[in-house]
mmCIF file of C-alpha atoms and ligand atoms in Angstrom:
data_model
loop_
_atom_site.group_PDB
_atom_site.id
_atom_site.type_symbol
_atom_site.label_atom_id
_atom_site.label_comp_id
_atom_site.label_asym_id
_atom_site.label_seq_id
_atom_site.Cartn_x
_atom_site.Cartn_y
_atom_site.Cartn_z
ATOM 1 C CA MET W 1 48.064 47.320 -0.598
ATOM 2 C CA LYS W 2 50.190 49.691 -2.579
ATOM 3 C CA ILE W 3 52.250 52.114 -0.470
ATOM 4 C CA LYS W 4 51.270 54.902 -2.881
ATOM 5 C CA ASP W 5 47.658 54.390 -1.681
ATOM 6 C CA LEU W 6 48.733 54.228 1.969
ATOM 7 C CA PHE W 7 50.202 57.714 1.615
ATOM 8 C CA GLU W 8 46.877 58.940 0.253
ATOM 9 C CA GLN W 9 44.914 57.405 3.127
ATOM 10 C CA LYS W 10 47.109 58.324 6.072
ATOM 11 C CA LYS W 11 48.536 61.550 7.360
ATOM 12 C CA THR W 12 51.808 59.873 8.344
ATOM 13 C CA ILE W 13 53.420 56.560 7.437
ATOM 14 C CA PHE W 14 55.557 54.599 9.915
ATOM 15 C CA SER W 15 57.656 51.840 8.411
ATOM 16 C CA LEU W 16 60.449 49.515 9.480
ATOM 17 C CA GLU W 17 63.360 47.984 7.623
ATOM 18 C CA ILE W 18 64.743 44.516 8.267
ATOM 19 C CA PHE W 19 67.433 42.478 6.547
ATOM 20 C CA PRO W 20 67.332 38.760 5.682
ATOM 21 C CA PRO W 21 69.429 36.398 7.813
ATOM 22 C CA LYS W 22 72.717 35.185 6.287
ATOM 23 C CA TYR W 23 72.235 32.270 3.922
ATOM 24 C CA THR W 24 74.051 29.991 6.363
ATOM 25 C CA ALA W 25 71.365 30.643 9.019
ATOM 26 C CA PRO W 26 67.833 29.258 8.670
ATOM 27 C CA VAL W 27 65.429 31.726 7.047
ATOM 28 C CA GLU W 28 63.038 31.064 9.960
ATOM 29 C CA SER W 29 65.361 33.026 12.265
ATOM 30 C CA ILE W 30 63.693 36.169 10.880
ATOM 31 C CA PHE W 31 60.422 35.096 12.567
ATOM 32 C CA GLU W 32 61.933 35.973 15.928
ATOM 33 C CA THR W 33 62.354 39.542 14.699
ATOM 34 C CA LEU W 34 58.864 39.639 13.221
ATOM 35 C CA ASP W 35 57.229 38.077 16.286
ATOM 36 C CA GLY W 36 59.016 40.632 18.445
ATOM 37 C CA LEU W 37 57.436 43.452 16.471
ATOM 38 C CA LYS W 38 53.922 42.566 17.628
ATOM 39 C CA GLY W 39 52.264 45.685 18.950
ATOM 40 C CA VAL W 40 54.391 48.081 16.911
ATOM 41 C CA GLU W 41 51.895 48.086 14.012
ATOM 42 C CA PRO W 42 54.064 49.555 11.280
ATOM 43 C CA ASP W 43 52.294 50.562 8.059
ATOM 44 C CA TYR W 44 54.734 48.375 6.201
ATOM 45 C CA ILE W 45 58.009 46.497 6.629
ATOM 46 C CA SER W 46 60.703 46.618 3.965
ATOM 47 C CA VAL W 47 63.260 43.866 3.363
ATOM 48 C CA THR W 48 66.746 44.697 2.092
ATOM 49 C CA TYR W 49 68.369 43.044 -0.904
ATOM 50 C CA GLY W 50 71.897 41.636 -1.031
ATOM 51 C CA ALA W 51 73.524 42.392 -4.353
ATOM 52 C CA GLY W 52 74.858 38.918 -5.035
ATOM 53 C CA GLY W 53 74.664 35.306 -3.904
ATOM 54 C CA LYS W 54 71.792 33.164 -2.771
ATOM 55 C CA ALA W 55 70.728 35.488 0.053
ATOM 56 C CA LYS W 56 69.013 37.760 -2.476
ATOM 57 C CA ASP W 57 66.267 35.167 -3.000
ATOM 58 C CA ARG W 58 65.373 35.518 0.659
ATOM 59 C CA THR W 59 64.185 39.097 0.201
ATOM 60 C CA VAL W 60 61.126 38.054 -1.772
ATOM 61 C CA GLU W 61 60.488 35.037 0.429
ATOM 62 C CA ILE W 62 60.518 37.151 3.604
ATOM 63 C CA ALA W 63 58.494 39.975 2.046
ATOM 64 C CA GLU W 64 55.841 37.395 1.103
ATOM 65 C CA LYS W 65 55.774 35.970 4.648
ATOM 66 C CA ILE W 66 55.387 39.420 6.207
ATOM 67 C CA LYS W 67 52.362 40.062 4.031
ATOM 68 C CA LYS W 68 50.702 36.654 4.129
ATOM 69 C CA ASP W 69 51.594 35.272 7.571
ATOM 70 C CA TYR W 70 51.775 38.500 9.584
ATOM 71 C CA GLY W 71 49.140 40.546 7.716
ATOM 72 C CA ILE W 72 51.515 43.525 7.451
ATOM 73 C CA GLU W 73 52.158 45.241 4.104
ATOM 74 C CA SER W 74 55.664 44.658 2.796
ATOM 75 C CA MET W 75 58.140 46.136 0.365
ATOM 76 C CA ALA W 76 60.991 44.251 -1.306
ATOM 77 C CA HIS W 77 64.222 46.131 -2.061
ATOM 78 C CA LEU W 78 65.726 45.335 -5.455
ATOM 79 C CA SER W 79 69.108 46.517 -6.706
ATOM 80 C CA CYS W 80 70.218 46.358 -10.328
ATOM 81 C CA ILE W 81 73.841 47.408 -10.953
ATOM 82 C CA SER W 82 75.168 43.857 -11.079
ATOM 83 C CA SER W 83 72.176 42.300 -12.834
ATOM 84 C CA THR W 84 71.506 41.387 -16.436
ATOM 85 C CA LYS W 85 68.198 42.177 -18.119
ATOM 86 C CA GLU W 86 67.198 38.511 -17.763
ATOM 87 C CA GLU W 87 67.991 38.482 -14.030
ATOM 88 C CA VAL W 88 65.907 41.598 -13.409
ATOM 89 C CA ALA W 89 63.044 40.105 -15.460
ATOM 90 C CA ALA W 90 63.241 36.927 -13.345
ATOM 91 C CA GLN W 91 63.154 38.981 -10.113
ATOM 92 C CA ILE W 92 60.123 40.929 -11.332
ATOM 93 C CA ARG W 93 58.349 37.684 -12.247
ATOM 94 C CA GLN W 94 59.074 36.251 -8.827
ATOM 95 C CA LEU W 95 57.833 39.376 -7.040
ATOM 96 C CA LYS W 96 54.557 39.175 -8.931
ATOM 97 C CA GLU W 97 54.115 35.441 -8.367
ATOM 98 C CA ARG W 98 54.575 35.986 -4.634
ATOM 99 C CA GLY W 99 52.060 38.820 -4.523
ATOM 100 C CA ILE W 100 54.494 41.629 -3.655
ATOM 101 C CA GLU W 101 53.018 45.008 -4.576
ATOM 102 C CA ASN W 102 55.796 47.362 -3.467
ATOM 103 C CA VAL W 103 59.411 47.573 -4.600
ATOM 104 C CA LEU W 104 62.245 49.895 -3.547
ATOM 105 C CA ALA W 105 64.160 50.331 -6.811
ATOM 106 C CA LEU W 106 67.893 50.751 -6.181
ATOM 107 C CA ARG W 107 71.086 50.889 -8.128
ATOM 108 C CA GLY W 108 73.073 49.200 -5.350
ATOM 109 C CA ASP W 109 76.623 50.078 -4.340
ATOM 110 C CA ILE W 110 79.355 49.726 -6.936
ATOM 111 C CA PRO W 111 81.380 46.651 -5.852
ATOM 112 C CA GLU W 112 84.813 47.634 -4.495
ATOM 113 C CA ASP W 113 86.538 44.673 -6.176
ATOM 114 C CA PRO W 114 88.362 46.207 -9.187
ATOM 115 C CA ASP W 115 87.964 42.878 -11.017
ATOM 116 C CA PHE W 116 84.200 42.812 -10.539
ATOM 117 C CA GLY W 117 82.636 41.852 -13.845
ATOM 118 C CA PHE W 118 79.747 44.197 -14.629
ATOM 119 C CA PRO W 119 77.140 42.707 -16.952
ATOM 120 C CA THR W 120 77.608 43.600 -20.598
ATOM 121 C CA PRO W 121 75.715 45.365 -21.916
ATOM 122 C CA LEU W 122 75.103 47.331 -18.709
ATOM 123 C CA HIS W 123 71.326 47.807 -18.869
ATOM 124 C CA TYR W 124 70.957 49.185 -15.361
ATOM 125 C CA GLU W 125 73.538 51.863 -14.726
ATOM 126 C CA HIS W 126 71.251 53.947 -12.509
ATOM 127 C CA ALA W 127 68.241 53.173 -10.343
ATOM 128 C CA SER W 128 66.148 55.176 -12.844
ATOM 129 C CA ASP W 129 66.770 52.394 -15.411
ATOM 130 C CA LEU W 130 65.166 49.918 -13.013
ATOM 131 C CA VAL W 131 62.328 52.331 -12.216
ATOM 132 C CA LYS W 132 61.507 52.486 -15.948
ATOM 133 C CA GLU W 133 61.412 48.681 -16.153
ATOM 134 C CA LEU W 134 59.135 48.358 -13.105
ATOM 135 C CA LYS W 135 56.900 51.159 -14.344
ATOM 136 C CA LYS W 136 56.557 49.487 -17.734
ATOM 137 C CA ASP W 137 55.436 46.303 -15.982
ATOM 138 C CA GLY W 138 52.781 48.304 -14.124
ATOM 139 C CA SER W 139 52.278 45.896 -11.200
ATOM 140 C CA PHE W 140 54.059 47.785 -8.416
ATOM 141 C CA SER W 141 54.085 50.889 -6.310
ATOM 142 C CA ILE W 142 57.673 52.055 -6.758
ATOM 143 C CA GLY W 143 59.842 53.582 -4.056
ATOM 144 C CA ALA W 144 63.396 54.916 -4.455
ATOM 145 C CA ALA W 145 66.247 56.170 -2.290
ATOM 146 C CA CYS W 146 67.205 59.799 -1.655
ATOM 147 C CA TYR W 147 70.129 61.416 0.166
ATOM 148 C CA PRO W 148 69.574 64.524 2.318
ATOM 149 C CA GLU W 149 73.340 65.068 2.606
ATOM 150 C CA CYS W 150 74.124 64.106 -1.025
ATOM 151 C CA HIS W 151 74.977 60.671 -2.375
ATOM 152 C CA LEU W 152 78.674 59.861 -1.896
ATOM 153 C CA ASP W 153 79.330 59.339 -5.647
ATOM 154 C CA CYS W 154 77.839 62.687 -6.626
ATOM 155 C CA VAL W 155 79.759 65.955 -7.022
ATOM 156 C CA ASP W 156 77.216 68.069 -5.148
ATOM 157 C CA LEU W 157 73.681 68.061 -3.764
ATOM 158 C CA LYS W 158 72.365 70.208 -6.611
ATOM 159 C CA THR W 159 73.417 67.593 -9.191
ATOM 160 C CA ASP W 160 72.178 64.769 -6.997
ATOM 161 C CA ILE W 161 68.748 66.428 -6.764
ATOM 162 C CA LYS W 162 68.714 66.933 -10.550
ATOM 163 C CA ASN W 163 69.383 63.186 -10.955
ATOM 164 C CA LEU W 164 66.730 62.465 -8.327
ATOM 165 C CA LYS W 165 64.187 64.557 -10.242
ATOM 166 C CA TYR W 166 64.853 62.473 -13.364
ATOM 167 C CA LYS W 167 64.491 59.226 -11.343
ATOM 168 C CA VAL W 168 61.187 60.355 -9.814
ATOM 169 C CA ASP W 169 59.845 61.447 -13.205
ATOM 170 C CA CYS W 170 60.572 57.931 -14.530
ATOM 171 C CA GLY W 171 57.785 56.646 -12.251
ATOM 172 C CA VAL W 172 58.695 56.796 -8.542
ATOM 173 C CA ASP W 173 55.708 57.017 -6.168
ATOM 174 C CA PHE W 174 57.580 57.806 -2.944
ATOM 175 C CA LEU W 175 61.105 58.251 -1.584
ATOM 176 C CA VAL W 176 62.890 56.852 1.448
ATOM 177 C CA SER W 177 65.881 58.771 2.735
ATOM 178 C CA GLN W 178 69.281 57.603 3.811
ATOM 179 C CA LEU W 179 69.954 57.855 7.541
ATOM 180 C CA PHE W 180 70.824 61.261 8.965
ATOM 181 C CA PHE W 181 71.230 62.674 12.469
ATOM 182 C CA ASP W 182 70.695 66.368 11.927
ATOM 183 C CA ASN W 183 67.045 67.218 11.260
ATOM 184 C CA GLU W 184 67.966 70.673 9.952
ATOM 185 C CA GLU W 185 69.797 68.987 7.043
ATOM 186 C CA PHE W 186 66.624 67.064 6.281
ATOM 187 C CA PHE W 187 64.283 70.061 6.494
ATOM 188 C CA GLU W 188 66.604 72.014 4.159
ATOM 189 C CA PHE W 189 66.668 69.040 1.773
ATOM 190 C CA MET W 190 62.846 68.993 1.724
ATOM 191 C CA GLU W 191 62.838 72.674 0.768
ATOM 192 C CA LYS W 192 65.233 71.916 -2.080
ATOM 193 C CA LEU W 193 63.010 69.076 -3.306
ATOM 194 C CA ASP W 194 60.098 71.479 -3.291
ATOM 195 C CA ILE W 195 62.037 73.999 -5.402
ATOM 196 C CA ALA W 196 63.036 71.165 -7.801
ATOM 197 C CA GLU W 197 59.325 70.229 -8.062
ATOM 198 C CA ILE W 198 59.861 66.773 -6.651
ATOM 199 C CA ASN W 199 56.428 66.311 -5.182
ATOM 200 C CA VAL W 200 56.196 62.658 -4.131
ATOM 201 C CA PRO W 201 56.018 61.813 -0.407
ATOM 202 C CA VAL W 202 59.348 61.373 1.378
ATOM 203 C CA GLU W 203 59.996 59.147 4.377
ATOM 204 C CA ALA W 204 62.809 60.199 6.693
ATOM 205 C CA GLY W 205 65.248 57.345 7.374
ATOM 206 C CA ILE W 206 66.109 57.124 11.072
ATOM 207 C CA MET W 207 68.695 54.801 12.501
ATOM 208 C CA PRO W 208 68.780 54.333 16.280
ATOM 209 C CA VAL W 209 72.359 54.376 17.574
ATOM 210 C CA MET W 210 73.049 51.053 19.245
ATOM 211 C CA ASN W 211 76.829 50.907 19.082
ATOM 212 C CA ARG W 212 79.394 53.717 18.726
ATOM 213 C CA ASN W 213 81.794 52.015 16.324
ATOM 214 C CA GLN W 214 79.028 50.645 14.149
ATOM 215 C CA ILE W 215 77.413 54.055 13.753
ATOM 216 C CA LEU W 216 80.709 55.833 13.042
ATOM 217 C CA ARG W 217 81.442 53.244 10.348
ATOM 218 C CA MET W 218 77.988 53.740 8.810
ATOM 219 C CA CYS W 219 78.478 57.512 8.783
ATOM 220 C CA ARG W 220 81.856 57.090 7.085
ATOM 221 C CA LEU W 221 80.446 54.734 4.464
ATOM 222 C CA SER W 222 77.383 56.837 3.723
ATOM 223 C CA GLY W 223 78.825 60.335 4.055
ATOM 224 C CA CYS W 224 76.315 61.164 6.785
ATOM 225 C CA LYS W 225 77.475 63.931 9.160
ATOM 226 C CA VAL W 226 77.904 63.407 12.888
ATOM 227 C CA PRO W 227 76.462 66.526 14.543
ATOM 228 C CA LYS W 228 78.058 67.787 17.763
ATOM 229 C CA LYS W 229 75.060 66.666 19.787
ATOM 230 C CA LEU W 230 75.479 63.076 18.552
ATOM 231 C CA GLN W 231 79.261 63.192 19.026
ATOM 232 C CA ARG W 232 78.773 64.275 22.665
ATOM 233 C CA MET W 233 76.452 61.316 23.184
ATOM 234 C CA LEU W 234 78.938 58.899 21.603
ATOM 235 C CA ASP W 235 81.771 60.304 23.732
ATOM 236 C CA ARG W 236 79.773 60.006 26.920
ATOM 237 C CA TYR W 237 78.095 56.611 26.489
ATOM 238 C CA GLY W 238 80.126 54.860 23.762
ATOM 239 C CA ASP W 239 81.992 52.584 26.192
ATOM 240 C CA ASP W 240 78.877 51.543 28.076
ATOM 241 C CA PRO W 241 76.631 49.431 25.784
ATOM 242 C CA ALA W 242 73.479 49.574 27.948
ATOM 243 C CA SER W 243 73.633 53.368 28.367
ATOM 244 C CA MET W 244 74.522 53.787 24.677
ATOM 245 C CA LEU W 245 71.409 51.865 23.673
ATOM 246 C CA GLU W 246 69.173 53.915 25.957
ATOM 247 C CA ALA W 247 70.694 57.196 24.812
ATOM 248 C CA GLY W 248 70.416 56.092 21.151
ATOM 249 C CA GLU W 249 66.733 55.329 21.580
ATOM 250 C CA ALA W 250 66.183 58.710 23.241
ATOM 251 C CA TYR W 251 68.010 60.469 20.367
ATOM 252 C CA ALA W 252 65.935 58.653 17.722
ATOM 253 C CA THR W 253 62.708 59.386 19.616
ATOM 254 C CA GLU W 254 63.545 63.083 19.826
ATOM 255 C CA GLN W 255 64.549 63.177 16.156
ATOM 256 C CA ILE W 256 61.290 61.552 15.031
ATOM 257 C CA SER W 257 59.158 63.696 17.292
ATOM 258 C CA ASP W 258 60.766 66.852 15.871
ATOM 259 C CA LEU W 259 60.307 65.625 12.273
ATOM 260 C CA LEU W 260 56.632 64.915 12.839
ATOM 261 C CA THR W 261 56.123 68.294 14.450
ATOM 262 C CA GLY W 262 57.782 69.761 11.357
ATOM 263 C CA GLY W 263 55.155 68.108 9.143
ATOM 264 C CA ILE W 264 57.184 65.229 7.675
ATOM 265 C CA HIS W 265 54.844 62.582 6.203
ATOM 266 C CA GLY W 266 56.779 59.418 6.839
ATOM 267 C CA ILE W 267 59.316 57.810 9.165
ATOM 268 C CA HIS W 268 61.310 54.779 8.076
ATOM 269 C CA LEU W 269 63.097 53.180 11.018
ATOM 270 C CA TYR W 270 66.245 51.242 10.218
ATOM 271 C CA SER W 271 65.471 48.803 12.983
ATOM 272 C CA MET W 272 68.463 46.500 12.248
ATOM 273 C CA ASN W 273 66.496 43.362 13.203
ATOM 274 C CA ARG W 274 66.183 44.647 16.781
ATOM 275 C CA PRO W 275 62.443 44.495 17.528
ATOM 276 C CA ASP W 276 63.030 45.471 21.167
ATOM 277 C CA VAL W 277 64.571 48.778 20.066
ATOM 278 C CA ALA W 278 61.853 49.474 17.486
ATOM 279 C CA LYS W 279 59.187 48.690 20.055
ATOM 280 C CA ARG W 280 60.564 51.025 22.702
ATOM 281 C CA ILE W 281 60.973 53.888 20.228
ATOM 282 C CA PHE W 282 57.461 53.445 18.861
ATOM 283 C CA ASN W 283 56.077 53.204 22.418
ATOM 284 C CA ASN W 284 57.850 56.451 23.302
ATOM 285 C CA LEU W 285 56.055 58.024 20.339
ATOM 286 C CA GLN W 286 52.563 56.775 21.118
ATOM 287 C CA SER W 287 51.011 60.123 21.906
ATOM 288 C CA ILE W 288 52.571 61.919 18.920
ATOM 289 C CA ARG W 289 51.524 58.988 16.669
ATOM 290 C CA ARG W 290 47.930 59.456 17.825
ATOM 291 C CA LEU W 291 48.156 63.106 16.763
ATOM 292 C CA GLN W 292 49.280 62.008 13.288
ATOM 293 C CA LYS W 293 46.260 59.778 12.535
HETATM 294 C C1 LIG N 301 66.458 53.679 1.901
HETATM 295 C C2 LIG N 301 67.615 52.947 1.308
HETATM 296 C C3 LIG N 301 67.575 51.568 1.194
HETATM 297 C C4 LIG N 301 68.651 50.870 0.618
HETATM 298 N N1 LIG N 301 68.579 49.499 0.519
HETATM 299 C C5 LIG N 301 69.577 48.813 -0.091
HETATM 300 C C6 LIG N 301 69.484 47.399 -0.288
HETATM 301 O O1 LIG N 301 68.530 46.765 0.120
HETATM 302 N N2 LIG N 301 70.498 46.774 -0.943
HETATM 303 C C7 LIG N 301 71.585 47.469 -1.430
HETATM 304 O O2 LIG N 301 72.467 46.834 -2.048
HETATM 305 N N3 LIG N 301 71.715 48.806 -1.236
HETATM 306 C C8 LIG N 301 70.730 49.503 -0.597
HETATM 307 N N4 LIG N 301 70.837 50.862 -0.428
HETATM 308 C C9 LIG N 301 72.081 51.546 -0.829
HETATM 309 C C10 LIG N 301 72.050 52.032 -2.283
HETATM 310 O O3 LIG N 301 71.978 50.919 -3.147
HETATM 311 C C11 LIG N 301 73.312 52.844 -2.514
HETATM 312 O O4 LIG N 301 73.255 54.048 -1.809
HETATM 313 C C12 LIG N 301 73.733 53.080 -3.956
HETATM 314 O O5 LIG N 301 75.071 53.589 -3.954
HETATM 315 C C13 LIG N 301 72.880 54.079 -4.732
HETATM 316 O O6 LIG N 301 71.657 53.559 -5.012
HETATM 317 P P1 LIG N 301 70.485 54.507 -5.640
HETATM 318 O O7 LIG N 301 69.354 53.604 -5.891
HETATM 319 O O8 LIG N 301 70.284 55.702 -4.817
HETATM 320 O O9 LIG N 301 71.195 54.911 -7.033
HETATM 321 P P2 LIG N 301 70.939 56.045 -8.111
HETATM 322 O O10 LIG N 301 69.624 56.702 -7.949
HETATM 323 O O11 LIG N 301 71.236 55.420 -9.423
HETATM 324 O O12 LIG N 301 72.057 57.122 -7.750
HETATM 325 C C14 LIG N 301 73.410 56.706 -7.579
HETATM 326 C C15 LIG N 301 74.353 57.848 -7.988
HETATM 327 O O13 LIG N 301 74.252 58.067 -9.410
HETATM 328 C C16 LIG N 301 73.870 59.415 -9.680
HETATM 329 N N5 LIG N 301 72.898 59.357 -10.794
HETATM 330 C C17 LIG N 301 71.640 58.882 -10.746
HETATM 331 N N6 LIG N 301 71.069 58.991 -11.964
HETATM 332 C C18 LIG N 301 71.974 59.541 -12.784
HETATM 333 C C19 LIG N 301 71.987 59.893 -14.154
HETATM 334 N N7 LIG N 301 70.908 59.680 -14.928
HETATM 335 N N8 LIG N 301 73.123 60.436 -14.681
HETATM 336 C C20 LIG N 301 74.227 60.641 -13.911
HETATM 337 N N9 LIG N 301 74.273 60.318 -12.603
HETATM 338 C C21 LIG N 301 73.171 59.776 -12.047
HETATM 339 C C22 LIG N 301 73.218 59.923 -8.396
HETATM 340 O O14 LIG N 301 73.353 61.333 -8.287
HETATM 341 C C23 LIG N 301 74.020 59.183 -7.332
HETATM 342 O O15 LIG N 301 75.248 59.825 -7.088
HETATM 343 C C24 LIG N 301 69.793 51.581 0.155
HETATM 344 C C25 LIG N 301 69.837 52.993 0.311
HETATM 345 C C26 LIG N 301 68.769 53.667 0.882
HETATM 346 C C27 LIG N 301 68.846 55.159 1.034
#
């Protein structure tokens, strides 16, 4: 089913994100994650895309398995900055052959290696270039990324939202946000999208804190702020992994509950291939999920 239609049918969408195992590990190791998610009943599961190397082929393979073997809708991420027109065409063909109906169209991060050879000509400079290609094909419901606290490469949020408006107008059906820890930032962002007449549904990206150093690194890399409340939690529990995990789950639960109360239409949990964490958070939310049906 297309995610665009899911948004029309349901008051709130709950989705999960997983990443493919490294190419050196057997692809089947992802089944442990998927088996562990039994009972969570997400509306869909998305599978991330590695920019280069063989691991990128696993995205489509896993997205197909989620749909066919587990009966859960799936979405394949696809990034374009390092791809030629032929490579993107081959990816699109593969997605269709495998019955994937939903794609998260991404630019991908600019490789840090100064000697990285970008394809020439560079057909896909922005995600909007990929959105146009997918839209022209007509087979997919198209999602795209958005950044409540501004994308790191952009001068300011106003410009980023202007670029986002253009991307959405190229054919995006729904947006999934980058992780954030301060709901007020997200609610303000939603108001700004409304003013910019960006009217597609937006899922809030929530990442449960499982490890202090890992989360601080993610915040640094993504430009996501660490609110005082989160910093206090990291200071108090950061050296004690079990307590950190429990506190992180409580923080994510509270964040999601507040977002749903505030009328947000979708939650995308960056579950980091930890089904146990996803399960506990979704269990914590059972009563509020019932209210959202
Ligand atoms: C939900 C989510 C999932 C992700 N999954 C993956 C994944 O699976 N694999 C992966 O490699 N990365 C993934 N990423 C990371 C993403 O690829 C990076 O954040 C990347 O730097 C930007 O991608 P984008 O699609 O948002 O790019 P774009 O929409 O192209 O935006 C990138 C920058 O360019 C600017 N821009 C956009 N359009 C224009 C324009 N027309 N003119 C001038 N400037 C413009 C924007 O303001 C922004 O600063 C994900 C991010 C999110 C939020």
